Amino acid sequence: MATISNSLTLKHWSGSSLHRSFRLSSSSLFSSLRRNYVVAADFSNDNREFVIVGGGNAAGYAARTFVEHGMADGRLCIVSKEPYAPYERPALTKGYLFPLDKKPARLPGFHTCVGSGGERQTPEWYKEKGIEMLYEDPVTGIDIQRQTLATNSGKLLKYGTLIIATGCTASRLPEKVGGNLPGVHYIRDVADADSLILSLEKAQKVVVVGGGYIGMEVAAACVGWKLDTTIIFPENHLLQRLFTPSLAQRYEALYQENGVKILKGASIQNLAAGSNGHLAAIKLQDGSTIQADTAIIGIGAKPTVSPFERVGLNNNVGGIHVDGLFRTSVPGIFAIGDVAAFPLKLYNRMARVEHVDHARRSAQHCVKALLSAQTSTYDYLPYFYSRVFEYEGSPRKVWWQFFGDNVGETIEIGNFDPKIATFWIDSGKLKGILVESGSSEEFQLLPQLARSQPMVDKSKLQKASSVEDALEIARTSIRI
């Protein structure tokens, strides 16, 4: 794709345009053309061949892939709403919230791409690689015909190829029920985490709303602060979209052993303020009240599609609809990471995955397809993990990994002290597997099992005496 020059010359227009132009006087020439073309000097970005909108994991890994192909220097611009270079967002709830005396994570320690063992891409790294970074200026509009972007500050940006990597925003409770009260927090970026830490330093009673990834990780961090902590959620058990009831019961017991109170099947009526206007209590639909001076809301996320709705959305899974090379319906525009609704080839369905592993892999696949002869479609194996209670002095650090699809019946092996495994089996095939506290070798086996989907002998698996034996039975099934 042609790089757009900083200067305006006649060669940028087609011959027919030139033919019409020569009929005009020199003064009317430029006034006429200016109505149809934006003078290059008006653009606020110097690097215009490739533009990435978004400053999260996907943007950082895409930048690295551009560099690896020698196509970043003077060609790539990244536009971010944050004041920081792309960073490993999972660190915010897994390490950033640790108490100050327990070695919490801080920038620049977790800039992309250290999460996958790569080079730390600090702001200086982007400068050295010739990548233009525009900070704290979210994109507010797009002109597809003119291939331009408008930003909140009024900048006009030009792009040849556009990659949308805007990720998600936290789902919020409505203002009318107290969702914006002082003391109520959402966590999606460093600013959110910094604000929450200031509250935790003074907090006495904390309520975490939501029993998913964010809720579990934040509650575990609060234990490190030795705070009176309660998790409330409307579902029947923790992480209901993945955990089985039996598996969830093990984790719930662990949290309760650490002093966390768990309130299941609870729906919020409103968050109430005290006389000072600060959060004081959470009122539930059943009429009960929980005292709290700090609340963290972790009730999900929404793909950040604005202002790119015209590019084409997916009504089933949300987000921007793309194909197996992350191309949208508009030539020259791509979408990656959390915001992309893509074909999940392994299971023959459309999906949108909110996870760092997909953010990394989708970015790399998209850019490789864009810059090279790679034509293979994205073949993603769903992968989720969490780490909790990892702070210094914790009596037990917890880390589980899941690969595959959680469909079919389940077989659970192990006693959770210290290890447990859950196998999902559908029509005799192993479809998904989760292991808690596995060894590195065991974790490396999981994606092999989930992708190959071997036929397994359920009776043999059920009789396994340990997680190690069960994994060996499953591993042997691959070769049969």
Coordinates of C-alpha atoms in Angstrom, one line a residue:
M1 CA 0.0 0.0 0.0
A2 CA 1.3 3.4 -1.0
T3 CA 2.8 5.6 1.7
I4 CA 1.1 9.0 1.7
S5 CA 3.7 11.7 1.4
N6 CA 3.8 14.7 3.8
S7 CA 3.7 17.1 0.8
L8 CA 1.0 17.7 -1.8
T9 CA 2.1 17.0 -5.4
L10 CA 0.2 16.5 -8.6
K11 CA 1.1 12.9 -8.8
H12 CA -1.3 12.1 -6.0
W13 CA -4.3 12.5 -8.3
S14 CA -5.5 10.5 -11.3
G15 CA -5.0 11.6 -14.8
S16 CA -8.7 12.4 -15.2
S17 CA -8.5 14.6 -12.1
L18 CA -5.5 16.5 -13.5
H19 CA -7.3 17.0 -16.9
R20 CA -10.2 18.7 -15.1
S21 CA -7.9 20.7 -12.9
F22 CA -6.1 22.4 -15.8
R23 CA -9.3 24.0 -16.8
L24 CA -9.3 26.0 -13.6
S25 CA -7.3 29.1 -12.7
S26 CA -4.5 28.6 -10.3
S27 CA -6.4 30.2 -7.5
S28 CA -9.6 28.1 -8.0
L29 CA -7.5 24.9 -8.6
F30 CA -6.7 24.5 -4.9
S31 CA -10.0 25.7 -3.5
S32 CA -11.8 23.2 -5.7
L33 CA -9.5 20.3 -4.9
R34 CA -9.6 21.1 -1.2
R35 CA -13.3 20.4 -1.1
N36 CA -12.6 16.8 -2.3
Y37 CA -9.2 16.1 -0.9
V38 CA -7.6 16.9 2.4
V39 CA -4.3 18.6 2.0
A40 CA -1.6 16.3 3.4
A41 CA -0.3 19.0 5.8
D42 CA -3.6 19.0 7.5
F43 CA -3.1 15.4 8.9
S44 CA -1.9 15.2 12.5
N45 CA 0.0 11.9 12.0
D46 CA 3.2 11.6 10.2
N47 CA 3.1 7.8 9.8
R48 CA 0.0 7.0 7.7
E49 CA 0.5 3.7 6.0
F50 CA -0.7 1.6 8.9
V51 CA -2.8 3.0 11.8
I52 CA -3.8 1.0 14.9
V53 CA -6.6 2.4 17.1
G54 CA -6.3 1.1 20.6
G55 CA -3.5 0.9 23.2
G56 CA -4.0 -2.6 24.8
N57 CA -2.4 -6.0 24.4
A58 CA -3.5 -6.5 20.8
A59 CA -2.0 -3.1 19.7
G60 CA 1.3 -3.9 21.4
Y61 CA 1.6 -7.4 19.8
A62 CA 0.6 -6.0 16.4
A63 CA 3.3 -3.4 16.7
R64 CA 5.9 -6.1 17.5
T65 CA 4.8 -8.1 14.5
F66 CA 5.2 -5.0 12.2
V67 CA 8.7 -4.5 13.6
E68 CA 9.5 -8.2 12.9
H69 CA 8.5 -7.7 9.3
G70 CA 10.5 -4.5 8.9
M71 CA 7.4 -2.5 8.2
A72 CA 7.0 -0.3 11.3
D73 CA 9.7 2.4 10.9
G74 CA 8.0 5.6 9.6
R75 CA 4.9 3.6 8.5
L76 CA 3.0 2.7 11.7
C77 CA 1.0 5.0 14.0
I78 CA -0.8 3.9 17.1
V79 CA -3.7 6.0 18.6
S80 CA -4.5 5.4 22.2
K81 CA -6.9 6.9 24.8
E82 CA -4.5 6.1 27.6
P83 CA -1.2 8.0 28.5
Y84 CA 0.8 4.7 28.5
A85 CA 2.3 2.5 25.9
P86 CA 0.5 -0.8 25.5
Y87 CA 0.8 -3.0 28.6
E88 CA -0.2 -6.5 29.8
R89 CA -3.7 -5.7 31.1
P90 CA -4.2 -8.9 33.2
A91 CA -1.6 -7.6 35.6
L92 CA -4.1 -5.0 36.8
T93 CA -6.1 -7.5 38.8
K94 CA -3.5 -10.2 39.3
G95 CA -0.5 -8.1 40.6
Y96 CA -1.2 -4.4 40.5
L97 CA -3.7 -4.5 43.4
F98 CA -1.3 -6.3 45.8
P99 CA -0.7 -4.4 49.0
L100 CA 2.2 -2.0 48.8
D101 CA 4.4 -4.1 51.1
K102 CA 3.9 -7.2 48.9
K103 CA 5.7 -6.2 45.8
P104 CA 2.9 -5.1 43.6
A105 CA 3.3 -4.9 39.8
R106 CA 4.0 -1.4 38.4
L107 CA 4.8 0.1 35.0
P108 CA 7.2 -0.1 33.2
G109 CA 7.5 -3.7 34.5
F110 CA 4.5 -5.1 32.6
H111 CA 4.6 -3.3 29.3
T112 CA 3.7 -5.6 26.3
C113 CA 5.2 -8.1 25.4
V114 CA 6.7 -9.4 28.7
G115 CA 3.6 -11.4 29.4
S116 CA 4.6 -13.9 26.7
G117 CA 8.3 -13.7 27.4
G118 CA 9.1 -11.1 24.8
E119 CA 10.9 -7.8 24.9
R120 CA 9.5 -5.0 27.1
Q121 CA 8.1 -2.4 24.8
T122 CA 8.4 0.9 26.7
P123 CA 7.7 4.3 25.2
E124 CA 11.3 4.5 24.3
W125 CA 11.0 1.2 22.3
Y126 CA 8.3 2.7 20.1
K127 CA 10.5 5.7 19.4
E128 CA 13.5 3.6 18.6
K129 CA 11.4 1.5 16.2
G130 CA 10.1 4.6 14.4
I131 CA 6.5 4.0 15.6
E132 CA 4.4 7.1 16.1
M133 CA 2.4 7.1 19.3
L134 CA -0.5 9.4 19.9
Y135 CA -1.6 9.3 23.5
E136 CA -4.7 10.3 25.4
D137 CA -6.7 11.1 22.3
P138 CA -9.4 8.6 21.6
V139 CA -10.8 8.3 18.0
T140 CA -14.4 9.7 17.8
G141 CA -15.2 9.4 14.1
I142 CA -14.2 7.7 10.8
D143 CA -14.6 8.7 7.2
I144 CA -14.4 5.4 5.3
Q145 CA -14.4 7.1 1.9
R146 CA -11.6 9.5 2.7
Q147 CA -9.8 7.0 5.0
T148 CA -9.5 9.5 7.8
L149 CA -10.1 9.4 11.5
A150 CA -11.2 12.2 13.8
T151 CA -10.0 12.3 17.5
N152 CA -11.4 13.8 20.6
S153 CA -8.9 16.7 20.5
G154 CA -9.9 17.6 16.9
K155 CA -7.0 15.9 15.1
L156 CA -7.5 14.5 11.6
L157 CA -5.6 11.3 11.0
K158 CA -5.0 9.6 7.7
Y159 CA -4.6 5.8 7.2
G160 CA -3.9 3.5 4.4
T161 CA -4.7 0.4 6.4
L162 CA -6.6 0.6 9.6
I163 CA -6.5 -2.0 12.5
I164 CA -9.2 -1.6 15.1
A165 CA -7.9 -2.9 18.5
T166 CA -10.2 -1.0 20.8
G167 CA -10.9 -3.9 23.2
C168 CA -13.7 -3.6 25.7
T169 CA -15.0 -1.3 28.3
A170 CA -16.3 -2.4 31.7
S171 CA -20.0 -2.9 32.1
R172 CA -21.3 -0.3 34.6
L173 CA -24.2 -0.2 37.0
P174 CA -26.7 2.6 36.1
E175 CA -26.2 5.9 37.8
K176 CA -29.8 5.8 39.1
V177 CA -28.9 2.8 41.3
G178 CA -25.7 4.4 42.6
G179 CA -23.3 3.0 40.0
N180 CA -21.2 6.2 40.0
L181 CA -21.0 7.0 43.7
P182 CA -17.7 7.9 45.2
G183 CA -16.2 4.6 46.5
V184 CA -17.6 2.6 43.6
H185 CA -14.9 1.3 41.3
Y186 CA -14.6 -0.4 37.9
I187 CA -11.3 -1.7 36.7
R188 CA -10.1 -1.7 33.1
D189 CA -7.0 0.4 33.0
V190 CA -4.2 1.8 35.1
A191 CA -6.1 4.9 36.1
D192 CA -9.0 2.6 37.4
A193 CA -6.5 0.5 39.4
D194 CA -4.8 3.6 40.9
S195 CA -8.1 4.9 42.0
L196 CA -9.0 1.6 43.6
I197 CA -5.7 1.4 45.5
L198 CA -6.3 4.7 47.1
S199 CA -9.7 3.4 48.3
L200 CA -8.2 0.1 49.5
E201 CA -5.7 2.0 51.6
K202 CA -8.5 3.5 53.6
A203 CA -11.2 0.8 53.2
Q204 CA -12.7 -1.2 56.1
K205 CA -15.5 -3.1 54.4
V206 CA -15.3 -4.1 50.7
V207 CA -17.9 -5.6 48.5
V208 CA -17.0 -7.2 45.2
V209 CA -20.0 -7.4 42.8
G210 CA -19.6 -10.2 40.4
G211 CA -18.3 -13.8 40.6
G212 CA -16.3 -14.0 37.4
Y213 CA -12.6 -13.5 36.7
I214 CA -12.5 -9.9 37.9
G215 CA -14.5 -10.6 41.0
M216 CA -12.3 -13.6 42.0
E217 CA -9.0 -11.9 41.3
V218 CA -10.0 -8.6 43.0
A219 CA -11.4 -10.4 46.1
A220 CA -8.1 -12.4 46.4
A221 CA -6.1 -9.1 46.3
C222 CA -8.4 -7.7 49.0
V223 CA -7.4 -10.6 51.3
G224 CA -3.8 -9.5 51.0
W225 CA -4.9 -6.1 52.3
K226 CA -6.6 -7.9 55.3
L227 CA -9.9 -6.3 54.5
D228 CA -13.4 -7.4 55.4
T229 CA -14.4 -8.7 52.0
T230 CA -17.7 -10.0 50.6
I231 CA -18.4 -11.3 47.0
I232 CA -21.9 -11.1 45.8
F233 CA -23.3 -12.4 42.5
P234 CA -26.6 -13.5 41.0
E235 CA -25.5 -16.9 39.8
N236 CA -25.5 -20.2 41.7
H237 CA -21.7 -20.5 42.0
L238 CA -18.4 -18.7 41.1
L239 CA -17.4 -18.4 37.5
Q240 CA -20.6 -20.2 36.3
R241 CA -19.8 -19.8 32.6
L242 CA -16.8 -22.2 33.1
F243 CA -16.7 -23.9 36.5
T244 CA -18.8 -26.9 37.3
P245 CA -20.8 -26.7 40.6
S246 CA -18.4 -29.2 42.2
L247 CA -15.3 -27.3 41.0
A248 CA -16.7 -24.0 42.1
Q249 CA -17.4 -25.4 45.5
R250 CA -13.7 -26.1 46.0
Y251 CA -12.7 -22.5 45.1
E252 CA -15.5 -21.0 47.2
A253 CA -14.2 -23.0 50.2
L254 CA -10.7 -21.7 49.6
Y255 CA -12.0 -18.1 49.6
Q256 CA -14.0 -18.7 52.7
E257 CA -10.9 -20.1 54.4
N258 CA -9.2 -16.8 53.6
G259 CA -12.0 -14.9 55.3
V260 CA -14.0 -13.9 52.2
K261 CA -17.8 -14.0 52.6
I262 CA -19.7 -15.3 49.6
L263 CA -23.3 -14.4 48.9
K264 CA -24.8 -16.3 45.9
G265 CA -28.0 -15.7 44.0
A266 CA -28.0 -12.0 45.2
S267 CA -29.3 -9.2 43.0
I268 CA -28.6 -5.5 43.8
Q269 CA -31.4 -3.1 44.3
N270 CA -29.2 0.0 44.7
L271 CA -26.0 1.3 46.1
A272 CA -26.6 3.8 48.9
A273 CA -24.6 6.8 50.0
G274 CA -24.0 8.0 53.5
S275 CA -24.4 11.6 54.7
N276 CA -21.1 12.5 53.1
G277 CA -22.2 11.3 49.7
H278 CA -19.8 8.4 49.7
L279 CA -20.8 4.8 49.3
A280 CA -22.1 3.4 52.7
A281 CA -24.1 0.3 51.8
I282 CA -25.4 -2.1 49.2
K283 CA -29.1 -2.9 49.3
L284 CA -30.2 -6.2 47.8
Q285 CA -33.5 -7.2 46.2
D286 CA -34.4 -9.5 49.1
G287 CA -34.4 -6.4 51.4
S288 CA -31.1 -7.1 53.1
T289 CA -28.3 -4.6 53.4
I290 CA -24.5 -5.0 53.3
Q291 CA -22.4 -2.3 54.8
A292 CA -19.5 -1.2 52.5
D293 CA -17.3 1.8 52.0
T294 CA -15.7 0.4 48.9
A295 CA -17.3 -1.6 46.1
I296 CA -15.6 -3.1 43.0
I297 CA -18.0 -3.9 40.1
G298 CA -17.0 -6.8 37.9
I299 CA -20.1 -7.7 36.0
G300 CA -18.6 -8.1 32.5
A301 CA -17.5 -6.0 29.6
K302 CA -18.8 -4.6 26.4
P303 CA -16.8 -4.4 23.1
T304 CA -15.8 -0.9 22.2
V305 CA -17.3 -0.6 18.7
S306 CA -18.0 3.1 18.6
P307 CA -17.3 4.9 16.3
F308 CA -16.8 1.9 14.0
E309 CA -20.4 0.6 13.8
R310 CA -20.4 1.3 10.0
V311 CA -17.6 -1.2 9.5
G312 CA -20.0 -4.0 10.3
L313 CA -21.1 -5.6 13.6
N314 CA -22.0 -9.1 14.6
N315 CA -25.4 -9.3 16.2
N316 CA -24.9 -12.7 17.8
V317 CA -21.7 -12.4 19.7
G318 CA -21.2 -8.6 19.5
G319 CA -18.2 -6.8 18.3
I320 CA -16.9 -6.1 14.8
H321 CA -17.5 -8.9 12.3
V322 CA -14.3 -10.2 10.6
D323 CA -13.2 -13.2 8.6
G324 CA -10.5 -15.7 9.3
L325 CA -7.8 -13.1 8.4
F326 CA -9.5 -10.4 10.6
R327 CA -10.7 -8.5 7.6
T328 CA -13.9 -6.5 8.0
S329 CA -16.4 -5.9 5.3
V330 CA -14.6 -2.7 4.4
P331 CA -11.4 -3.2 2.3
G332 CA -8.3 -2.1 4.2
I333 CA -9.9 -2.2 7.7
F334 CA -9.2 -5.0 10.2
A335 CA -10.2 -5.7 13.8
I336 CA -8.4 -7.8 16.4
G337 CA -8.5 -8.8 20.0
D338 CA -11.6 -8.5 22.3
V339 CA -13.6 -6.4 19.8
A340 CA -13.3 -8.8 16.9
A341 CA -16.1 -11.4 16.2
F342 CA -14.3 -14.1 14.3
P343 CA -14.9 -17.6 13.0
L344 CA -13.9 -20.1 15.6
K345 CA -12.7 -22.7 13.1
L346 CA -12.2 -25.6 15.5
Y347 CA -15.8 -25.5 16.6
N348 CA -17.4 -24.1 13.4
R349 CA -19.1 -21.1 15.0
M350 CA -18.6 -17.3 15.4
A351 CA -17.0 -16.2 18.6
R352 CA -15.7 -13.2 20.4
V353 CA -13.0 -13.9 23.0
E354 CA -12.1 -11.5 25.8
H355 CA -8.7 -12.9 26.8
V356 CA -5.1 -11.9 26.6
D357 CA -4.1 -15.0 24.7
H358 CA -6.5 -14.3 21.9
A359 CA -5.5 -10.6 21.9
R360 CA -1.9 -11.7 21.3
R361 CA -2.5 -14.3 18.7
S362 CA -5.1 -12.4 16.7
A363 CA -2.8 -9.4 16.4
Q364 CA 0.1 -11.6 15.2
H365 CA -2.1 -13.5 12.7
C366 CA -3.7 -10.4 11.3
V367 CA -0.4 -8.5 10.7
K368 CA 1.3 -11.6 9.3
A369 CA -1.6 -12.0 6.8
L370 CA -1.5 -8.3 6.0
L371 CA 2.3 -8.2 5.4
S372 CA 3.2 -11.6 4.0
A373 CA 1.9 -14.4 1.8
Q374 CA 0.2 -16.1 4.7
T375 CA -3.4 -17.1 3.7
S376 CA -4.2 -19.6 6.4
T377 CA -7.3 -18.7 8.4
Y378 CA -7.0 -18.2 12.2
D379 CA -7.4 -21.5 14.0
Y380 CA -7.8 -20.5 17.6
L381 CA -8.0 -23.0 20.5
P382 CA -9.9 -21.3 23.4
Y383 CA -7.6 -20.8 26.4
F384 CA -8.4 -19.2 29.8
Y385 CA -6.4 -19.0 33.0
S386 CA -6.4 -17.2 36.3
R387 CA -3.9 -16.7 39.1
V388 CA -4.9 -15.6 42.6
F389 CA -3.4 -15.3 46.0
E390 CA 0.0 -14.8 44.5
Y391 CA 1.2 -12.0 46.7
E392 CA 4.2 -12.4 49.0
G393 CA 3.3 -14.3 52.2
S394 CA 0.2 -16.0 50.8
P395 CA -0.2 -19.4 52.3
R396 CA -1.3 -20.9 48.9
K397 CA -0.9 -19.5 45.4
V398 CA -3.6 -20.7 43.0
W399 CA -3.2 -21.0 39.2
W400 CA -5.5 -22.9 36.9
Q401 CA -5.5 -23.3 33.1
F402 CA -8.4 -24.3 30.8
F403 CA -8.2 -25.3 27.1
G404 CA -11.0 -26.3 24.7
D405 CA -14.7 -26.2 24.9
N406 CA -16.7 -26.8 28.2
V407 CA -19.4 -28.9 26.7
G408 CA -20.7 -32.4 27.5
E409 CA -20.5 -34.3 30.8
T410 CA -17.6 -33.8 33.3
I411 CA -15.3 -36.0 35.2
E412 CA -13.4 -34.5 38.1
I413 CA -10.2 -36.1 39.4
G414 CA -8.2 -34.9 42.5
N415 CA -9.0 -33.3 45.8
F416 CA -7.9 -29.7 45.2
D417 CA -5.2 -30.1 47.8
P418 CA -3.1 -29.2 46.0
K419 CA -4.3 -30.4 42.5
I420 CA -7.5 -31.0 40.6
A421 CA -8.5 -31.7 37.0
T422 CA -11.8 -31.5 35.3
F423 CA -12.4 -33.2 31.9
W424 CA -15.3 -32.3 29.6
I425 CA -16.4 -35.2 27.4
D426 CA -18.9 -35.0 24.6
S427 CA -19.9 -38.1 22.5
G428 CA -16.9 -39.9 23.9
K429 CA -14.4 -37.2 22.8
L430 CA -12.4 -35.1 25.2
K431 CA -13.5 -31.5 24.4
G432 CA -12.1 -29.5 27.2
I433 CA -9.8 -29.8 30.2
L434 CA -9.0 -27.7 33.3
V435 CA -6.1 -28.3 35.7
E436 CA -5.4 -26.5 38.9
S437 CA -1.9 -26.3 40.3
G438 CA -0.4 -28.4 37.5
S439 CA 3.3 -28.7 36.6
S440 CA 4.7 -26.9 33.5
E441 CA 4.8 -30.2 31.7
E442 CA 1.1 -30.9 32.5
F443 CA 0.0 -27.5 31.4
Q444 CA 1.9 -28.0 28.1
L445 CA -0.1 -31.2 27.6
L446 CA -3.5 -29.5 27.9
P447 CA -3.6 -27.8 24.5
Q448 CA -2.5 -31.0 22.8
L449 CA -5.4 -32.8 24.4
A450 CA -8.0 -30.1 23.6
R451 CA -7.0 -29.7 20.0
S452 CA -6.8 -33.4 19.2
Q453 CA -10.1 -34.2 20.9
P454 CA -9.2 -37.9 21.4
M455 CA -11.7 -40.6 22.2
V456 CA -11.3 -41.5 25.9
D457 CA -12.3 -44.4 28.0
K458 CA -14.5 -42.7 30.6
S459 CA -14.5 -45.7 33.0
K460 CA -10.7 -45.7 33.0
L461 CA -10.6 -41.9 33.5
Q462 CA -13.1 -42.1 36.4
K463 CA -11.0 -44.7 38.2
A464 CA -7.8 -42.7 37.9
S465 CA -6.1 -42.5 41.3
S466 CA -4.6 -39.0 40.8
V467 CA -4.5 -36.1 38.4
E468 CA -1.2 -37.4 37.1
D469 CA -2.8 -40.8 36.3
A470 CA -5.8 -39.2 34.6
L471 CA -3.6 -37.0 32.4
E472 CA -1.6 -40.0 31.4
I473 CA -4.8 -41.9 30.4
A474 CA -5.8 -38.9 28.3
R475 CA -2.4 -38.5 26.8
T476 CA -2.3 -42.1 25.8
S477 CA -5.7 -41.7 24.1
I478 CA -4.1 -39.3 21.6
R479 CA -2.1 -42.1 20.1
I480 CA -4.9 -44.6 19.8

